[in-house]
One Martini backbone bead per residue (centre of mass of N, CA, C, O) as a GRO file, in nm:
protein
  207
    1MET     BB    1   8.461 -13.138  -0.759
    2GLU     BB    2   8.264 -12.932  -0.904
    3PRO     BB    3   7.931 -12.880  -0.869
    4ARG     BB    4   7.849 -12.838  -1.164
    5ARG     BB    5   7.971 -13.098  -1.283
    6LEU     BB    6   7.832 -13.291  -1.087
    7SER     BB    7   7.543 -13.219  -1.170
    8ILE     BB    8   7.562 -13.308  -1.465
    9ILE     BB    9   7.636 -13.601  -1.416
   10THR     BB   10   7.382 -13.669  -1.254
   11GLY     BB   11   7.171 -13.591  -1.468
   12LEU     BB   12   7.275 -13.780  -1.695
   13SER     BB   13   7.243 -14.041  -1.532
   14TYR     BB   14   6.942 -14.028  -1.513
   15TRP     BB   15   6.891 -14.052  -1.824
   16ILE     BB   16   7.020 -14.326  -1.859
   17ILE     BB   17   6.821 -14.471  -1.680
   18PHE     BB   18   6.566 -14.408  -1.833
   19PHE     BB   19   6.641 -14.540  -2.111
   20ALA     BB   20   6.721 -14.820  -2.008
   21ALA     BB   21   6.449 -14.883  -1.866
   22ILE     BB   22   6.264 -14.857  -2.107
   23PHE     BB   23   6.388 -15.079  -2.274
   24ALA     BB   24   6.379 -15.315  -2.065
   25ASN     BB   25   6.070 -15.299  -2.006
   26PHE     BB   26   5.910 -15.226  -2.296
   27PHE     BB   27   6.099 -15.416  -2.500
   28VAL     BB   28   6.151 -15.680  -2.316
   29LEU     BB   29   5.970 -15.763  -2.075
   30GLU     BB   30   5.702 -15.742  -2.231
   31ALA     BB   31   5.778 -15.951  -2.447
   32ILE     BB   32   5.804 -16.189  -2.255
   33VAL     BB   33   5.515 -16.184  -2.140
   34GLU     BB   34   5.365 -16.213  -2.418
   35SER     BB   35   5.628 -16.403  -2.550
   36PRO     BB   36   5.824 -16.612  -2.409
   37LEU     BB   37   5.941 -16.823  -2.614
   38GLU     BB   38   5.989 -16.644  -2.860
   39THR     BB   39   6.179 -16.440  -2.726
   40VAL     BB   40   6.396 -16.639  -2.610
   41GLN     BB   41   6.449 -16.807  -2.882
   42SER     BB   42   6.438 -16.568  -3.119
   43ASN     BB   43   6.534 -16.307  -2.903
   44ALA     BB   44   6.794 -16.334  -2.715
   45SER     BB   45   6.956 -16.073  -2.771
   46ILE     BB   46   6.746 -15.880  -2.652
   47VAL     BB   47   6.753 -15.993  -2.368
   48ARG     BB   48   7.052 -15.932  -2.319
   49PHE     BB   49   7.021 -15.626  -2.355
   50GLY     BB   50   6.825 -15.598  -2.120
   51ILE     BB   51   7.017 -15.688  -1.900
   52LEU     BB   52   7.224 -15.468  -1.957
   53ALA     BB   53   7.034 -15.231  -1.900
   54PHE     BB   54   6.989 -15.299  -1.604
   55LEU     BB   55   7.287 -15.277  -1.525
   56ILE     BB   56   7.312 -14.978  -1.600
   57THR     BB   57   7.113 -14.873  -1.388
   58VAL     BB   58   7.285 -14.957  -1.147
   59VAL     BB   59   7.541 -14.802  -1.206
   60PHE     BB   60   7.393 -14.512  -1.224
   61ASP     BB   61   7.274 -14.521  -0.944
   62VAL     BB   62   7.548 -14.491  -0.805
   63VAL     BB   63   7.627 -14.226  -0.938
   64VAL     BB   64   7.390 -14.064  -0.827
   65ALA     BB   65   7.448 -14.113  -0.531
   66TRP     BB   66   7.724 -13.978  -0.533
   67GLY     BB   67   7.636 -13.700  -0.640
   68LEU     BB   68   7.429 -13.633  -0.415
   69TYR     BB   69   7.622 -13.653  -0.181
   70LYS     BB   70   7.819 -13.427  -0.273
   71LEU     BB   71   7.603 -13.197  -0.301
   72TYR     BB   72   7.444 -13.280   0.003
   73GLN     BB   73   7.644 -13.339   0.258
   74ARG     BB   74   7.541 -13.105   0.464
   75ASN     BB   75   7.303 -13.274   0.508
   76LEU     BB   76   7.160 -13.471   0.747
   77TRP     BB   77   6.990 -13.675   0.530
   78THR     BB   78   7.182 -13.782   0.305
   79GLY     BB   79   7.301 -14.050   0.406
   80LEU     BB   80   7.027 -14.193   0.433
   81SER     BB   81   6.922 -14.158   0.147
   82ILE     BB   82   7.161 -14.301   0.001
   83SER     BB   83   7.132 -14.573   0.141
   84PHE     BB   84   6.855 -14.640   0.012
   85ARG     BB   85   6.954 -14.629  -0.280
   86MET     BB   86   7.166 -14.856  -0.248
   87MET     BB   87   6.965 -15.071  -0.174
   88HIS     BB   88   6.816 -15.066  -0.440
   89ALA     BB   89   7.059 -15.138  -0.620
   90ALA     BB   90   7.122 -15.411  -0.486
   91ILE     BB   91   6.845 -15.544  -0.533
   92MET     BB   92   6.847 -15.513  -0.837
   93GLY     BB   93   7.097 -15.689  -0.883
   94VAL     BB   94   6.961 -15.945  -0.777
   95ALA     BB   95   6.716 -15.958  -0.971
   96ILE     BB   96   6.881 -16.004  -1.240
   97PHE     BB   97   6.953 -16.307  -1.195
   98ALA     BB   98   6.680 -16.423  -1.319
   99LEU     BB   99   6.706 -16.366  -1.632
  100PRO     BB  100   6.916 -16.579  -1.734
  101PHE     BB  101   6.723 -16.819  -1.661
  102ALA     BB  102   6.516 -16.758  -1.882
  103LEU     BB  103   6.707 -16.840  -2.120
  104LYS     BB  104   6.710 -17.157  -2.008
  105SER     BB  105   6.427 -17.191  -2.055
  106THR     BB  106   6.152 -17.419  -2.201
  107THR     BB  107   5.906 -17.271  -2.067
  108GLU     BB  108   5.670 -17.047  -1.994
  109THR     BB  109   5.657 -17.093  -1.690
  110GLU     BB  110   5.959 -17.061  -1.628
  111ILE     BB  111   5.992 -16.777  -1.738
  112LEU     BB  112   5.770 -16.635  -1.562
  113ILE     BB  113   5.899 -16.700  -1.293
  114GLN     BB  114   6.155 -16.528  -1.334
  115VAL     BB  115   6.005 -16.263  -1.377
  116ASP     BB  116   5.862 -16.266  -1.102
  117ILE     BB  117   6.114 -16.258  -0.932
  118PHE     BB  118   6.220 -15.994  -1.037
  119ASN     BB  119   5.971 -15.816  -0.965
  120THR     BB  120   5.966 -15.873  -0.659
  121ILE     BB  121   6.247 -15.772  -0.584
  122TRP     BB  122   6.218 -15.491  -0.710
  123LEU     BB  123   5.976 -15.403  -0.539
  124ILE     BB  124   6.132 -15.395  -0.276
  125GLY     BB  125   6.334 -15.180  -0.370
  126LEU     BB  126   6.116 -14.950  -0.414
  127PHE     BB  127   6.063 -14.895  -0.120
  128PHE     BB  128   6.348 -14.771  -0.064
  129PHE     BB  129   6.331 -14.561  -0.288
  130GLY     BB  130   6.102 -14.403  -0.159
  131ILE     BB  131   6.260 -14.307   0.086
  132HIS     BB  132   6.469 -14.152  -0.072
  133LEU     BB  133   6.270 -13.945  -0.200
  134ILE     BB  134   6.162 -13.823   0.057
  135LEU     BB  135   6.438 -13.720   0.157
  136LEU     BB  136   6.510 -13.558  -0.097
  137GLY     BB  137   6.274 -13.358  -0.064
  138LEU     BB  138   6.407 -13.243   0.205
  139ILE     BB  139   6.692 -13.156   0.093
  140ILE     BB  140   6.600 -12.991  -0.126
  141ARG     BB  141   6.544 -12.640  -0.177
  142LYS     BB  142   6.552 -12.634  -0.501
  143PRO     BB  143   6.280 -12.674  -0.632
  144LEU     BB  144   5.992 -12.711  -0.456
  145ILE     BB  145   5.813 -12.868  -0.660
  146ILE     BB  146   6.010 -13.105  -0.690
  147ALA     BB  147   6.015 -13.191  -0.396
  148TRP     BB  148   5.716 -13.268  -0.387
  149PHE     BB  149   5.719 -13.486  -0.609
  150LEU     BB  150   5.928 -13.669  -0.474
  151THR     BB  151   5.767 -13.724  -0.219
  152ILE     BB  152   5.514 -13.842  -0.352
  153ALA     BB  153   5.658 -14.068  -0.504
  154GLY     BB  154   5.768 -14.212  -0.255
  155ILE     BB  155   5.497 -14.279  -0.130
  156MET     BB  156   5.385 -14.441  -0.375
  157TYR     BB  157   5.593 -14.664  -0.374
  158MET     BB  158   5.522 -14.769  -0.090
  159VAL     BB  159   5.222 -14.821  -0.140
  160ASP     BB  160   5.248 -15.016  -0.379
  161THR     BB  161   5.416 -15.234  -0.244
  162SER     BB  162   5.219 -15.287  -0.012
  163ALA     BB  163   4.973 -15.362  -0.190
  164HIS     BB  164   5.087 -15.618  -0.317
  165PHE     BB  165   5.091 -15.769  -0.020
  166LEU     BB  166   4.792 -15.677   0.107
  167ILE     BB  167   4.634 -15.711  -0.170
  168SER     BB  168   4.483 -15.973  -0.322
  169ASN     BB  169   4.339 -15.772  -0.559
  170TYR     BB  170   4.549 -15.582  -0.705
  171SER     BB  171   4.485 -15.612  -1.014
  172ASP     BB  172   4.222 -15.430  -0.997
  173TYR     BB  173   4.432 -15.164  -0.919
  174GLN     BB  174   4.690 -15.132  -1.095
  175SER     BB  175   4.633 -14.883  -1.278
  176ILE     BB  176   4.606 -14.682  -1.047
  177PHE     BB  177   4.886 -14.719  -0.919
  178LEU     BB  178   5.047 -14.648  -1.170
  179ILE     BB  179   4.957 -14.353  -1.183
  180LEU     BB  180   5.040 -14.268  -0.890
  181VAL     BB  181   5.344 -14.322  -0.957
  182ALA     BB  182   5.417 -14.202  -1.241
  183ILE     BB  183   5.355 -13.901  -1.229
  184PRO     BB  184   5.543 -13.801  -0.994
  185SER     BB  185   5.798 -13.946  -1.094
  186ILE     BB  186   5.838 -13.822  -1.372
  187ILE     BB  187   5.823 -13.527  -1.293
  188GLY     BB  188   6.031 -13.523  -1.063
  189GLU     BB  189   6.286 -13.672  -1.187
  190MET     BB  190   6.307 -13.525  -1.461
  191SER     BB  191   6.319 -13.238  -1.348
  192PHE     BB  192   6.568 -13.282  -1.174
  193ALA     BB  193   6.759 -13.360  -1.403
  194ILE     BB  194   6.732 -13.095  -1.560
  195TRP     BB  195   6.820 -12.908  -1.330
  196LEU     BB  196   7.103 -13.026  -1.292
  197ILE     BB  197   7.201 -12.953  -1.583
  198LEU     BB  198   7.116 -12.634  -1.589
  199LYS     BB  199   7.148 -12.536  -1.249
  200GLY     BB  200   7.316 -12.707  -1.088
  201GLY     BB  201   7.577 -12.580  -0.877
  202LYS     BB  202   7.583 -12.253  -0.901
  203SER     BB  203   7.494 -12.249  -0.591
  204SER     BB  204   7.561 -12.286  -0.253
  205THR     BB  205   7.256 -12.248  -0.152
  206GLU     BB  206   7.142 -12.521  -0.278
  207ILE     BB  207   7.348 -12.714  -0.075
   0.00000   0.00000   0.00000
């Protein structure tokens, strides 16, 4: 497949991940946390769509990994970077297993336990995703500013995951860590996705 078409597919896959993740996290998972029993019992179909959305993110995570590998396969670090992204996708797939059990739970405590299991496993996956982003920042040659944001985002993912397990009162600093992760991640990954769609693969010197 020609690099230009491959770049567009990869960029569009990024955007599918963004929208699916936004729906699953902010419209479904947050609803479960705020009203566990009501959401699971009265809006079970929404929860099922949320699970499907998470599955879609895993599928297109693999598509992005494939696209990035093909685009940058001449770089020494690409294989390692993609391996860490695939680790993240696999761990995310395992995490999703907890959510169907939430649908079968009959108490708020049971539901929230399943959500907590999901979040904990996913959090571990994000540590490896952070390594992927750091390496990706080293791999892409331009735009340099995007490479820097990807690298910073990767570092912040790793720091945030580590802080969850190392700082006993992490919740006191949660909002700060969220900002430190979200800003470089959103700017870096969304900008990279747009660049892939609009300009990626046009010149062999880019890859």
